[in-house]
XYZ file of C-alpha atoms in Angstrom:
406
model
C 24.440 -0.895 -22.729
C 24.282 2.274 -20.631
C 20.738 1.435 -19.548
C 21.836 -2.051 -18.516
C 24.807 -0.608 -16.577
C 22.661 1.829 -14.607
C 20.056 -0.857 -13.912
C 22.735 -3.151 -12.501
C 24.177 -0.289 -10.485
C 20.728 0.462 -9.030
C 20.265 -3.171 -8.004
C 23.683 -3.241 -6.355
C 23.072 0.020 -4.511
C 19.702 -1.254 -3.310
C 21.342 -4.450 -2.098
C 24.034 -2.547 -0.224
C 21.393 -0.239 1.295
C 19.338 -3.208 2.547
C 22.435 -4.799 4.035
C 23.404 -1.584 5.761
C 19.876 -1.261 7.154
C 19.912 -4.749 8.678
C 23.414 -4.284 10.039
C 22.599 -0.838 11.454
C 19.452 -2.131 13.132
C 21.371 -5.079 14.552
C 24.104 -2.794 15.916
C 21.551 -0.486 17.570
C 19.682 -3.411 19.141
C 22.974 -4.869 20.286
C 23.882 -1.614 22.042
C 20.438 -1.427 23.676
C 20.698 -4.978 25.004
C 24.296 -4.546 26.193
C 23.552 -1.249 27.947
C 20.557 -2.717 29.796
C 21.555 -6.328 30.280
C 21.509 -5.864 34.069
C 17.728 -5.467 33.674
C 16.971 -8.511 31.512
C 19.898 -10.946 31.805
C 18.673 -12.125 35.191
C 17.198 -15.291 36.718
C 14.184 -14.187 38.808
C 13.430 -17.722 40.037
C 16.912 -17.907 41.572
C 16.675 -14.571 43.406
C 15.063 -13.933 46.764
C 15.326 -10.155 46.309
C 15.796 -7.643 43.507
C 19.227 -7.638 41.803
C 21.737 -5.402 43.576
C 22.519 -3.762 40.204
C 19.006 -2.315 39.950
C 18.583 1.329 40.842
C 16.708 2.099 44.051
C 14.258 4.286 42.163
C 13.264 1.425 39.870
C 12.725 -0.987 42.765
C 10.645 1.549 44.677
C 8.547 2.281 41.598
C 7.922 -1.424 41.017
C 6.812 -1.975 44.604
C 4.374 0.924 44.322
C 2.608 -0.661 41.333
C 0.075 -3.444 41.633
C 0.553 -6.429 39.346
C -2.600 -5.402 37.475
C -1.163 -1.912 36.948
C 2.062 -3.351 35.567
C 0.132 -5.640 33.241
C -1.641 -2.565 31.871
C 1.523 -0.946 30.532
C 2.069 -1.217 26.789
C 4.906 -0.016 24.536
C 2.793 3.008 23.666
C 2.796 3.997 27.346
C 6.414 3.107 27.917
C 7.421 6.737 28.449
C 5.468 6.582 31.717
C 7.769 3.846 33.015
C 10.780 4.671 35.217
C 13.907 6.281 33.778
C 16.183 3.187 33.859
C 14.105 1.673 31.050
C 14.408 2.782 27.410
C 11.969 5.385 26.135
C 8.905 4.354 24.158
C 10.100 6.004 20.937
C 13.500 4.306 21.024
C 12.060 0.887 21.843
C 9.513 1.088 19.049
C 11.926 2.388 16.427
C 14.505 -0.327 17.086
C 11.972 -3.176 16.968
C 10.062 -1.997 13.908
C 10.106 -4.250 10.834
C 8.161 -3.985 7.566
C 4.903 -5.915 7.334
C 4.064 -8.435 4.631
C 0.346 -9.113 4.794
C -1.883 -11.647 3.098
C -3.003 -10.534 -0.355
C -5.737 -13.110 -0.946
C -7.598 -15.891 0.836
C -8.641 -19.340 -0.322
C -11.648 -21.487 0.523
C -11.167 -22.338 4.197
C -13.546 -25.283 3.953
C -11.274 -26.968 1.427
C -7.889 -26.591 3.126
C -8.387 -25.774 6.818
C -9.584 -29.250 7.827
C -7.436 -30.899 10.507
C -5.736 -27.545 11.317
C -6.446 -25.450 14.465
C -7.840 -22.043 13.530
C -4.944 -19.919 14.759
C -2.382 -22.191 13.099
C -4.334 -22.099 9.835
C -4.265 -18.305 9.864
C -0.499 -18.329 10.440
C -0.070 -20.689 7.475
C -2.186 -18.446 5.264
C -0.225 -15.332 6.189
C 3.111 -17.115 5.739
C 2.094 -18.385 2.294
C 0.888 -14.925 1.304
C 4.176 -13.302 2.369
C 6.482 -15.806 0.657
C 7.684 -15.065 -2.905
C 7.267 -18.168 -5.060
C 9.040 -17.952 -8.416
C 8.932 -20.849 -10.857
C 10.480 -24.021 -9.496
C 9.944 -26.825 -7.003
C 9.404 -26.033 -3.323
C 11.150 -27.708 -0.369
C 9.176 -27.697 2.888
C 11.456 -28.044 5.920
C 10.171 -29.770 9.105
C 6.799 -30.266 7.451
C 4.750 -32.141 10.027
C 1.652 -33.158 8.048
C 2.634 -30.694 5.319
C -0.198 -28.203 5.806
C 1.941 -25.304 4.561
C 3.336 -27.302 1.650
C -0.145 -28.425 0.663
C -1.350 -24.814 0.499
C 1.727 -23.737 -1.499
C 1.256 -26.624 -3.932
C -2.320 -25.441 -4.499
C -1.672 -21.695 -4.798
C 1.569 -21.865 -6.829
C 1.002 -24.947 -8.943
C 4.611 -25.931 -8.160
C 5.631 -29.417 -6.964
C 6.402 -29.573 -3.240
C 8.726 -31.937 -1.370
C 8.016 -32.053 2.361
C 10.749 -33.219 4.741
C 9.553 -34.752 8.028
C 11.229 -37.253 10.332
C 8.093 -38.863 11.843
C 6.777 -41.589 9.558
C 3.207 -41.333 10.871
C 3.071 -37.643 9.944
C 4.497 -38.391 6.487
C 1.808 -41.000 5.874
C -0.932 -38.656 7.070
C 0.438 -35.827 4.901
C 0.637 -38.047 1.840
C -2.976 -39.100 2.340
C -4.132 -35.475 2.576
C -2.154 -34.530 -0.555
C -3.740 -37.409 -2.503
C -7.162 -36.397 -1.251
C -6.592 -32.862 -2.602
C -4.921 -34.235 -5.777
C -1.815 -32.088 -5.263
C 1.778 -32.533 -6.422
C 3.234 -32.989 -2.940
C 5.455 -35.848 -1.826
C 6.936 -36.605 1.580
C 10.464 -37.679 2.411
C 10.863 -39.210 5.852
C 14.224 -37.852 7.005
C 15.923 -36.053 9.878
C 16.866 -32.533 8.744
C 19.741 -32.599 11.245
C 21.331 -35.604 9.524
C 24.396 -35.465 7.314
C 23.836 -35.110 3.605
C 20.658 -33.080 4.050
C 22.029 -30.421 1.677
C 21.372 -32.798 -1.240
C 17.663 -31.970 -0.984
C 18.326 -28.388 -2.111
C 19.663 -29.480 -5.509
C 16.349 -29.726 -7.344
C 14.329 -27.162 -5.388
C 14.194 -23.448 -6.087
C 12.400 -22.326 -2.912
C 12.866 -23.570 0.672
C 10.272 -22.743 3.343
C 10.131 -23.322 7.089
C 7.338 -22.126 9.355
C 8.335 -22.225 13.037
C 11.157 -24.737 12.774
C 12.568 -24.971 16.293
C 16.115 -24.273 17.393
C 18.746 -26.270 15.520
C 16.149 -27.272 12.917
C 15.980 -23.768 11.450
C 19.688 -23.158 12.100
C 20.557 -26.206 9.998
C 18.365 -24.888 7.191
C 20.100 -21.507 7.236
C 23.566 -23.046 7.390
C 22.983 -25.501 4.509
C 20.903 -23.321 2.199
C 23.109 -22.937 -0.917
C 22.311 -19.219 -1.428
C 20.442 -19.934 -4.652
C 16.740 -19.490 -5.236
C 14.559 -18.312 -2.367
C 14.554 -19.065 1.356
C 11.613 -18.135 3.604
C 12.133 -19.031 7.272
C 10.199 -18.058 10.404
C 12.385 -19.168 13.347
C 11.035 -20.459 16.646
C 12.193 -21.878 19.998
C 15.665 -20.353 19.985
C 16.519 -22.174 23.219
C 16.276 -25.584 21.484
C 19.779 -25.268 20.151
C 23.024 -26.942 21.082
C 24.711 -23.575 21.630
C 23.733 -19.928 22.134
C 26.696 -18.786 20.028
C 25.859 -16.149 17.365
C 26.055 -17.126 13.695
C 27.053 -13.924 11.892
C 30.328 -12.044 12.030
C 28.528 -9.066 13.600
C 26.986 -11.337 16.226
C 30.346 -12.878 17.052
C 31.796 -9.402 17.618
C 29.022 -8.528 20.085
C 29.803 -8.035 23.762
C 26.384 -9.418 24.705
C 27.633 -12.799 25.905
C 24.354 -14.706 25.557
C 23.802 -17.629 27.903
C 21.723 -20.676 26.981
C 19.048 -19.640 29.487
C 18.756 -16.179 27.868
C 17.313 -17.825 24.762
C 14.167 -18.660 26.741
C 13.305 -14.969 27.175
C 11.666 -14.355 23.757
C 9.351 -17.323 24.373
C 8.060 -15.981 27.704
C 5.044 -14.237 26.239
C 1.578 -15.660 25.900
C -0.913 -14.260 23.409
C -2.906 -17.466 23.359
C -4.708 -19.334 26.096
C -7.599 -18.260 28.270
C -8.142 -17.416 31.906
C -7.802 -21.085 32.867
C -4.298 -21.279 31.392
C -3.258 -18.108 33.212
C -4.563 -19.482 36.515
C -2.520 -22.641 36.076
C 0.612 -20.612 35.285
C 0.043 -18.473 38.377
C -0.533 -21.565 40.525
C 2.646 -23.187 39.234
C 4.716 -20.112 40.032
C 3.217 -19.875 43.538
C 3.833 -23.537 44.311
C 7.371 -23.502 42.953
C 8.261 -20.425 44.996
C 6.648 -21.927 48.113
C 8.678 -25.102 47.698
C 11.820 -23.071 47.049
C 11.316 -21.139 50.292
C 10.860 -24.427 52.175
C 13.840 -26.226 50.635
C 16.210 -23.310 51.363
C 15.147 -23.336 55.028
C 15.107 -27.148 55.238
C 18.583 -27.595 53.746
C 20.087 -24.484 55.275
C 21.426 -23.607 51.835
C 20.346 -20.342 50.208
C 20.337 -21.769 46.683
C 17.630 -22.422 44.092
C 16.857 -26.043 43.232
C 15.319 -26.376 39.755
C 12.421 -28.812 39.408
C 11.391 -30.831 36.344
C 8.492 -29.708 34.170
C 5.120 -30.225 35.785
C 2.254 -32.039 34.129
C -1.022 -30.144 33.940
C -2.654 -32.899 35.978
C -0.278 -32.147 38.864
C -1.473 -28.542 38.981
C -5.022 -29.807 39.403
C -3.935 -31.890 42.404
C -3.377 -30.595 45.949
C -0.464 -28.391 46.968
C 0.539 -31.068 49.503
C 0.827 -33.610 46.686
C 3.012 -31.140 44.797
C 5.328 -30.700 47.813
C 5.577 -34.478 48.204
C 6.471 -34.886 44.527
C 9.004 -32.019 44.552
C 10.675 -33.220 47.756
C 10.993 -36.740 46.342
C 12.470 -35.363 43.104
C 15.195 -33.619 45.124
C 15.793 -36.411 47.615
C 14.317 -34.463 50.531
C 11.905 -35.650 53.220
C 8.776 -33.882 54.483
C 7.709 -34.236 58.110
C 4.665 -36.527 58.614
C 2.610 -33.553 59.828
C 3.962 -31.135 57.181
C 1.730 -28.102 56.629
C 2.298 -26.205 53.357
C 0.245 -23.144 54.422
C 3.104 -21.070 55.963
C 5.270 -21.749 52.919
C 2.472 -20.735 50.577
C 2.416 -17.331 52.298
C 6.167 -16.976 51.782
C 5.794 -18.266 48.246
C 3.174 -15.647 47.416
C 5.525 -12.820 48.372
C 8.286 -14.437 46.282
C 5.932 -14.998 43.342
C 4.833 -11.355 43.363
C 8.460 -10.216 43.348
C 9.316 -12.641 40.542
C 6.467 -11.213 38.456
C 7.788 -7.685 38.982
C 11.315 -8.702 37.985
C 9.965 -10.556 34.950
C 7.925 -7.492 33.988
C 11.164 -5.534 33.647
C 13.046 -8.236 31.746
C 10.089 -8.903 29.464
C 10.399 -5.457 27.888
C 13.461 -6.873 26.195
C 11.818 -9.978 24.715
C 11.165 -8.409 21.330
C 14.551 -6.633 21.059
C 16.324 -9.910 21.891
C 14.234 -11.961 19.466
C 14.845 -9.461 16.675
C 18.581 -9.507 17.545
C 18.545 -13.301 17.104
C 16.618 -13.135 13.830
C 18.888 -10.409 12.439
C 21.930 -12.471 13.401
C 20.559 -15.273 11.226
C 19.707 -12.825 8.431
C 23.216 -11.375 8.487
C 24.710 -14.861 8.105
C 22.625 -15.285 4.954
C 23.913 -11.932 3.688
C 27.454 -13.158 4.243
C 26.592 -15.951 1.813
C 25.842 -13.298 -0.790
C 22.033 -13.338 -0.588
C 19.741 -10.322 -0.619
C 17.850 -10.532 2.678
C 14.921 -8.826 4.338
C 13.205 -9.379 7.669
C 9.447 -8.799 7.781
C 6.438 -9.422 10.017
C 4.337 -11.954 8.125
C 1.251 -11.932 10.361
C -0.340 -9.861 13.145
C 1.332 -10.193 16.543
C -1.853 -11.460 18.216
C -1.776 -14.596 16.047
C 1.741 -15.443 17.239
C 4.641 -13.480 18.754
C 6.850 -15.600 16.448
C 5.782 -13.507 13.453
C 9.244 -12.596 12.116
C 10.071 -13.949 8.678
C 13.493 -14.040 7.005
C 13.287 -13.852 3.205
C 16.544 -14.460 1.339
C 17.056 -14.389 -2.411
C 20.213 -16.003 -3.687
C 22.046 -15.997 -7.003
């Protein structure tokens, strides 16, 4: 009896310690983001000059650096950055999470068909980091069920894959039959009412990069029994930026919907061609913005719809014609975009410098959001940990919430 008592006490103490660790890390990140929100809670596209709240020394330092020099800074060199930014040691300590790495690999030729290489690696790492006790598995927002198919193979457990697109369900079912796996698809919208019924007969729920409200609905409806493994994504695709946990609701951060785009503004994929198109889009948008402010006599940013890639391969004059039409403005018959491109280049360079500053806070903000979700699960009574399930170069969305319920 005494042995049992001390074992239970050890488990409870460990649980309390883990909860305190997550809460302490959240509180420290919250303070960092609140103290420096004048540096990251900005809208560079809307500004024609640096924010008035920025220190003169920071602005002067930024103007002295070339864009290539700024791109060369890494967290390890962060102590060389100007004083208004956090030190390297503090930034790294607050954003550090344990790593859960892949323990074994399977035959790629058998399972990696129909899956892009980088996505396949993410699936492998996610599967290797997810604890799978005995019991059926529920795959949330499955697509073609690539993750569920791998889990059905490695665990031997039956998998139910939820997906709202019928074509993807049919394709996933065909692949499962081809591999002779115990995986079935249910064509349903995970945002619909009554979705919690799917948890009844499943011990483990998994979601790899479920976007916005899709992963929020999973976290809210998970019954705090069995295991939950969720890697969130696309935080901006949510009906509200409101925090979920009690600690998040007490925060003075005051997140706006547009702030939730910040964690997604990092590219670790794509080649030189993709970067050139992004640079061209920024230049053209800033050139048009300079023109429309002068043309309307109103010093105010006019947001444009998303551009198609084909438009960026067209002429800049065609872009101006499209943008002007979108905003109900008229170009002169002899309109020449060249002078506005020169103005746009200066604006684009300044936007990049402002974004460079705000982008130092992408990881702290993303971890803040993930910890907010983790703390909500703790409030349900679950034991929760947040880990990095794959290397950062495979995807910046490498944070995984693992919750173990009663």
